[in-house]
């Protein structure tokens, strides 16, 4: 029998790509998702890619009773916890919803895991915990800065909750993955990012503009202290990112990991917004009309990862090129259209 893994938020963007990689690696995946920001058709896409339909449980992970039921029914060995609200702007408008969703669900799993003998939890965190670092690239030892949004704060608080539970001797391990900017889609274009409403993130807005759904991409600021004045981020292919979760889960299942480990998941290369637009145009041959507007509140100027810890300890490295990644995002957009 294959080892069972629970993927919360498995119908979402990163969760669906990770489910594909886990199934390809021989794990049996149970998805727990309330479909609040995803669609059930994603499960069909996963099945078309892998030939295996993951078990799907429509539950709200902030409901302790439902969490207990799912863990009792499936007896998973590990959990990858993606289920969370993730829009920075919305979190400023609805902070309590963010604290409720993002913290209650984690507490439920941490409390219930020992009852069902779950070995460990891989947690989706974000480079947002570093704020604007003084020194670039950022390592896992870079200082944690005060969060600039309730969303960012939930990631910091969740990291602290996991740390405190493990320090108190809870009988499971955790690997905290700090993502930089995940972009792109599965090369098959069967799954990808499904932004509901007007996209807030750069790449979905860019591909919708290239497809003519939006008139113009607004570039938020060209007066930053960077070579071309626009913000710099570390854009990482979503399939590369997903593979790191499989490696992290293997470490937990094979009892190779420390009680708690932290990894930056990025490419190690920073790209500006203007560079990304130009790379997209070159990779796809499609023009992206854009205009420079004022800075977006809360944006940090520049950040990119030092991924050498993940490269060395996990033996994982981002391998997809930015051109292939942008082409995959474009193929997915064309399919959505
Ligand atoms: C943000 C969050 C990150 C979160 C991620 C996913 C912060 C500091 N960052 O990343 O934690 O995980 O969203 O939701 O809280 N841009 C434009 N025009 C647009 C959209 C974006 O110019 O229409 C620019 C932004 O100014 C930024 C870059 O593109 O420089 C990337 O933006 P975005 O994709 O929204 O991601 P982050 O803000 O980096």
Coordinates of C-alpha atoms and ligand atoms in Angstrom, one line a residue:
X1 CA 0.0 0.0 0.0
X2 CA 1.3 3.5 -0.9
X3 CA 2.0 6.0 1.8
X4 CA -1.0 8.4 2.3
X5 CA -0.5 12.1 2.4
X6 CA -3.1 14.7 3.1
X7 CA -2.8 17.8 1.0
X8 CA -4.9 20.7 2.4
X9 CA -5.8 23.2 -0.3
X10 CA -5.0 20.6 -2.9
X11 CA -7.4 22.0 -5.4
X12 CA -5.6 25.3 -5.3
X13 CA -2.7 26.6 -7.4
X14 CA 0.4 25.2 -5.6
X15 CA -1.6 22.4 -4.0
X16 CA -2.8 20.9 -7.3
X17 CA 0.8 21.0 -8.8
X18 CA 2.1 19.4 -5.6
X19 CA -0.5 16.6 -5.8
X20 CA 0.6 15.8 -9.3
X21 CA 4.3 15.5 -8.1
X22 CA 3.4 13.5 -5.0
X23 CA 1.4 11.0 -7.2
X24 CA 4.2 10.8 -9.7
X25 CA 6.5 9.9 -6.7
X26 CA 4.1 7.1 -5.7
X27 CA 2.3 8.7 -2.8
X28 CA -1.5 8.3 -2.4
X29 CA -3.0 11.7 -2.0
X30 CA -6.1 12.8 -0.1
X31 CA -7.1 16.4 -0.9
X32 CA -8.9 18.4 1.7
X33 CA -10.3 21.6 0.3
X34 CA -13.4 23.7 0.9
X35 CA -13.3 25.1 -2.7
X36 CA -13.6 28.6 -1.4
X37 CA -11.0 29.8 -3.9
X38 CA -10.7 26.8 -6.3
X39 CA -12.8 24.6 -8.5
X40 CA -13.6 20.9 -8.4
X41 CA -12.6 20.6 -12.1
X42 CA -9.0 20.9 -11.0
X43 CA -9.3 17.3 -9.7
X44 CA -10.1 16.2 -13.3
X45 CA -6.9 18.0 -14.5
X46 CA -4.8 16.2 -12.0
X47 CA -6.3 12.9 -13.1
X48 CA -5.6 13.7 -16.8
X49 CA -2.0 14.3 -16.0
X50 CA -1.2 11.4 -13.7
X51 CA -3.9 8.9 -14.6
X52 CA -4.8 8.8 -10.9
X53 CA -7.8 10.5 -9.3
X54 CA -6.8 11.8 -5.8
X55 CA -9.4 11.2 -3.1
X56 CA -11.3 14.5 -2.5
X57 CA -12.8 15.6 0.8
X58 CA -14.7 18.9 0.7
X59 CA -14.0 20.2 4.2
X60 CA -13.2 23.4 5.9
X61 CA -9.9 22.9 7.8
X62 CA -10.8 25.5 10.3
X63 CA -13.5 23.1 11.6
X64 CA -11.9 20.8 14.1
X65 CA -14.6 18.2 13.9
X66 CA -14.1 17.8 10.2
X67 CA -10.3 17.7 10.5
X68 CA -10.7 14.8 13.1
X69 CA -13.1 13.0 10.8
X70 CA -10.7 13.2 7.8
X71 CA -7.7 12.1 9.8
X72 CA -9.6 9.2 11.4
X73 CA -10.9 8.0 8.0
X74 CA -7.6 8.2 6.0
X75 CA -4.8 7.5 8.5
X76 CA -2.2 9.6 6.6
X77 CA 1.5 9.6 7.4
X78 CA 2.1 13.2 6.5
X79 CA 0.3 16.5 5.9
X80 CA 1.1 19.3 3.5
X81 CA -0.8 22.3 4.6
X82 CA -1.6 24.8 1.9
X83 CA -5.2 25.7 2.7
X84 CA -5.2 29.4 3.6
X85 CA -6.4 32.7 2.4
X86 CA -3.6 34.5 0.5
X87 CA -4.6 37.9 -0.8
X88 CA -2.6 40.7 0.8
X89 CA -5.1 43.5 0.0
X90 CA -8.1 41.5 1.1
X91 CA -6.4 40.6 4.4
X92 CA -6.2 44.3 5.2
X93 CA -10.0 44.6 4.6
X94 CA -10.9 41.4 6.4
X95 CA -8.2 40.7 9.0
X96 CA -10.4 38.6 11.3
X97 CA -11.3 36.2 8.4
X98 CA -7.5 35.8 7.7
X99 CA -6.7 35.2 11.4
X100 CA -9.6 32.7 11.7
X101 CA -8.8 30.8 8.5
X102 CA -5.1 30.7 8.6
X103 CA -4.5 30.1 12.3
X104 CA -7.4 27.9 13.3
X105 CA -6.8 25.4 10.6
X106 CA -3.1 25.0 11.6
X107 CA -4.0 24.7 15.3
X108 CA -6.5 21.9 14.4
X109 CA -3.9 19.9 12.6
X110 CA -1.2 20.3 15.2
X111 CA -3.6 19.3 18.0
X112 CA -5.0 16.3 16.2
X113 CA -1.9 14.9 14.5
X114 CA -0.5 13.0 17.5
X115 CA -3.9 11.2 18.0
X116 CA -3.6 9.7 14.5
X117 CA 0.1 9.1 14.4
X118 CA 0.9 11.6 11.7
X119 CA 4.7 11.9 11.4
X120 CA 4.9 15.5 10.2
X121 CA 3.6 18.6 8.5
X122 CA 5.1 20.6 5.6
X123 CA 4.0 24.2 5.9
X124 CA 3.5 26.8 3.2
X125 CA 5.2 30.0 4.3
X126 CA 6.4 33.0 2.4
X127 CA 9.4 35.2 1.9
X128 CA 7.1 38.0 3.2
X129 CA 8.4 37.0 6.7
X130 CA 11.7 38.8 5.8
X131 CA 10.0 42.1 4.9
X132 CA 12.5 44.3 3.1
X133 CA 15.9 42.7 4.0
X134 CA 19.0 44.9 4.4
X135 CA 21.2 42.3 2.9
X136 CA 20.4 40.3 -0.3
X137 CA 20.0 37.5 -1.2
X138 CA 18.1 36.4 1.9
X139 CA 19.2 33.2 3.8
X140 CA 17.1 31.4 6.3
X141 CA 19.0 33.2 9.0
X142 CA 18.0 36.7 7.7
X143 CA 16.0 38.6 10.4
X144 CA 12.2 38.2 10.5
X145 CA 10.7 41.7 10.1
X146 CA 7.3 43.0 11.4
X147 CA 4.6 41.9 9.0
X148 CA 3.1 44.6 6.7
X149 CA -0.3 42.9 6.3
X150 CA -2.6 40.6 8.3
X151 CA -1.9 37.9 5.6
X152 CA 1.9 38.2 6.3
X153 CA 1.3 38.2 10.0
X154 CA -0.7 34.9 9.8
X155 CA 2.4 33.3 8.1
X156 CA 4.7 34.6 10.9
X157 CA 2.3 33.6 13.7
X158 CA 1.8 30.1 12.1
X159 CA 5.6 29.6 11.9
X160 CA 5.8 30.6 15.6
X161 CA 3.0 28.2 16.6
X162 CA 4.7 25.3 14.8
X163 CA 8.1 26.2 16.5
X164 CA 6.5 26.4 19.9
X165 CA 4.6 23.1 19.6
X166 CA 7.7 21.3 18.5
X167 CA 9.8 22.9 21.2
X168 CA 7.2 21.7 23.7
X169 CA 7.9 18.2 22.6
X170 CA 5.0 17.4 20.3
X171 CA 5.6 14.1 18.6
X172 CA 5.9 15.2 15.0
X173 CA 8.3 17.1 12.7
X174 CA 7.8 20.1 10.5
X175 CA 9.4 21.5 7.5
X176 CA 8.6 25.2 6.8
X177 CA 9.0 26.2 3.2
X178 CA 9.3 29.9 2.5
X179 CA 8.2 30.5 -1.1
X180 CA 9.4 33.4 -3.2
X181 CA 7.1 34.2 -6.2
X182 CA 5.6 31.1 -7.7
X183 CA 4.5 31.5 -11.3
X184 CA 3.7 29.4 -14.4
X185 CA 1.6 26.3 -14.9
X186 CA 2.0 22.6 -15.5
X187 CA 3.6 22.1 -18.9
X188 CA 0.5 20.0 -20.0
X189 CA -1.7 23.1 -19.4
X190 CA -4.1 20.8 -17.6
X191 CA -3.8 22.8 -14.3
X192 CA -2.6 26.3 -13.5
X193 CA -3.5 29.4 -11.5
X194 CA -7.2 30.2 -11.5
X195 CA -7.5 33.8 -10.3
X196 CA -11.1 34.6 -9.3
X197 CA -12.0 38.2 -10.3
X198 CA -9.3 40.8 -11.2
X199 CA -5.9 39.2 -10.6
X200 CA -3.8 40.8 -7.9
X201 CA -0.5 39.1 -8.8
X202 CA 1.7 40.1 -11.6
X203 CA 1.8 37.1 -13.9
X204 CA -1.9 36.3 -14.1
X205 CA -2.6 40.0 -14.8
X206 CA 0.2 40.0 -17.4
X207 CA -1.2 37.0 -19.2
X208 CA -4.8 38.3 -19.1
X209 CA -3.5 41.6 -20.6
X210 CA -1.6 39.7 -23.3
X211 CA -4.9 37.8 -24.0
X212 CA -6.8 41.1 -24.4
X213 CA -8.9 40.5 -21.3
X214 CA -7.3 43.6 -19.7
X215 CA -6.4 46.8 -21.6
X216 CA -3.1 47.4 -19.9
X217 CA -0.8 46.1 -17.2
X218 CA -0.1 48.7 -14.6
X219 CA 3.5 48.6 -13.4
X220 CA 3.5 49.7 -9.8
X221 CA 6.4 52.2 -9.7
X222 CA 9.5 52.9 -11.7
X223 CA 11.2 55.1 -9.1
X224 CA 12.6 52.4 -6.8
X225 CA 16.3 52.1 -6.1
X226 CA 16.8 49.3 -8.6
X227 CA 18.6 49.3 -12.0
X228 CA 15.4 50.0 -14.0
X229 CA 13.4 51.5 -11.1
X230 CA 10.8 48.7 -10.9
X231 CA 10.6 46.2 -8.1
X232 CA 12.6 43.0 -8.0
X233 CA 11.4 39.5 -7.1
X234 CA 12.6 35.9 -7.4
X235 CA 10.1 34.2 -9.7
X236 CA 10.0 30.4 -9.3
X237 CA 8.3 27.8 -11.5
X238 CA 5.4 26.2 -9.7
X239 CA 6.4 22.7 -10.8
X240 CA 9.9 23.2 -9.4
X241 CA 8.4 24.6 -6.2
X242 CA 6.0 21.6 -6.0
X243 CA 8.9 19.1 -6.3
X244 CA 10.5 20.6 -3.2
X245 CA 7.4 19.5 -1.3
X246 CA 7.9 15.9 -2.3
X247 CA 11.5 16.0 -1.2
X248 CA 10.5 17.6 2.1
X249 CA 7.8 15.0 2.7
X250 CA 10.3 12.2 1.9
X251 CA 12.6 13.6 4.6
X252 CA 9.8 13.5 7.1
X253 CA 8.6 10.0 6.1
X254 CA 12.1 8.6 6.1
X255 CA 12.9 10.2 9.5
X256 CA 15.8 12.1 8.1
X257 CA 14.6 15.6 9.1
X258 CA 15.3 17.5 12.3
X259 CA 12.3 18.3 14.5
X260 CA 11.9 21.6 12.6
X261 CA 13.6 22.8 9.4
X262 CA 13.3 26.0 7.3
X263 CA 14.0 26.4 3.6
X264 CA 13.9 29.3 1.2
X265 CA 12.4 28.1 -2.1
X266 CA 13.6 30.4 -4.9
X267 CA 15.9 30.5 -7.9
X268 CA 18.5 32.8 -6.4
X269 CA 18.0 35.3 -9.2
X270 CA 16.1 38.6 -9.0
X271 CA 14.1 39.9 -11.9
X272 CA 12.5 43.3 -12.2
X273 CA 8.8 43.8 -13.3
X274 CA 10.0 45.4 -16.5
X275 CA 12.5 42.6 -17.2
X276 CA 9.8 40.1 -16.6
X277 CA 7.5 41.8 -19.2
X278 CA 10.2 41.9 -21.7
X279 CA 11.1 38.2 -21.1
X280 CA 7.5 37.3 -21.6
X281 CA 7.3 39.2 -24.9
X282 CA 10.5 37.5 -26.1
X283 CA 9.4 34.0 -25.0
X284 CA 5.9 34.1 -26.5
X285 CA 6.2 36.7 -29.2
X286 CA 3.1 38.4 -27.7
X287 CA 3.2 42.1 -26.9
X288 CA 2.0 43.3 -23.4
X289 CA 0.7 46.8 -23.3
X290 CA 1.7 48.4 -20.0
X291 CA 1.8 51.7 -18.3
X292 CA 3.7 52.9 -15.3
X293 CA 1.6 54.0 -12.4
X294 CA 2.4 54.9 -8.7
X295 CA 3.8 52.5 -6.2
X296 CA 1.5 49.9 -4.6
X297 CA 1.1 50.4 -0.9
X298 CA 2.9 47.7 1.1
X299 CA 5.2 46.6 -1.7
X300 CA 8.8 45.9 -0.9
X301 CA 11.5 47.2 -3.2
X302 CA 13.5 44.1 -3.9
X303 CA 14.0 40.6 -2.6
X304 CA 15.5 37.4 -3.9
X305 CA 16.5 34.1 -2.3
X306 CA 19.7 32.4 -1.4
X307 CA 18.4 28.9 -2.0
X308 CA 21.8 27.2 -1.2
X309 CA 20.5 25.6 2.0
X310 CA 17.6 23.9 0.1
X311 CA 20.1 23.0 -2.7
X312 CA 22.5 21.4 -0.3
X313 CA 20.3 19.7 2.3
X314 CA 17.2 18.8 0.2
X315 CA 19.3 18.2 -2.9
X316 CA 16.6 20.3 -4.7
X317 CA 17.2 23.0 -7.2
X318 CA 14.9 25.1 -9.4
X319 CA 15.7 23.9 -12.9
X320 CA 13.1 25.3 -15.3
X321 CA 14.1 28.4 -17.3
X322 CA 12.1 31.6 -16.9
X323 CA 11.3 31.5 -20.6
X324 CA 9.7 28.0 -20.4
X325 CA 7.9 29.1 -17.2
X326 CA 6.4 32.2 -18.9
X327 CA 5.5 30.1 -21.9
X328 CA 3.7 27.7 -19.6
X329 CA 1.7 30.5 -18.0
X330 CA 0.8 31.7 -21.5
X331 CA -0.4 28.3 -22.7
X332 CA -2.5 28.0 -19.6
X333 CA -4.0 31.5 -20.2
X334 CA -4.9 30.6 -23.7
X335 CA -6.6 27.4 -22.5
X336 CA -8.6 29.4 -20.0
X337 CA -9.7 31.8 -22.6
Ligands
LIG1 C1 2.7 39.0 -2.5 C2 3.0 38.8 -1.1 C3 3.5 37.4 -0.9 C4 2.4 36.5 -1.3 C5 2.1 36.7 -2.8 C6 0.9 35.8 -3.2 C7 4.0 40.6 0.3 C8 5.2 41.5 0.4 N1 4.1 39.7 -0.8 O1 3.9 38.9 -3.3 O2 3.7 37.2 0.5 O3 2.7 35.1 -1.0 O4 1.7 38.0 -3.0 O5 -0.3 36.3 -3.1 O6 3.1 40.6 1.0 N2 3.0 44.2 -9.9 C9 2.7 45.1 -10.8 N3 1.5 45.2 -11.4 C10 0.5 44.3 -11.0 C11 0.8 43.3 -10.1 C12 2.0 43.3 -9.5 O7 3.6 45.9 -11.2 O8 -0.6 44.4 -11.6 C13 4.3 44.1 -9.3 C14 4.4 44.3 -7.8 O9 4.5 45.7 -7.5 C15 5.6 43.5 -7.4 C16 5.6 42.4 -8.4 O10 4.8 42.8 -9.5 O11 6.7 44.2 -7.5 C17 5.1 41.0 -7.9 O12 3.8 41.3 -7.3 P1 2.8 40.1 -6.9 O13 2.7 39.1 -8.0 O14 1.6 40.7 -6.4 O15 3.6 39.4 -5.7 P2 4.2 40.0 -4.4 O16 3.6 41.3 -4.0 O17 5.7 40.0 -4.5

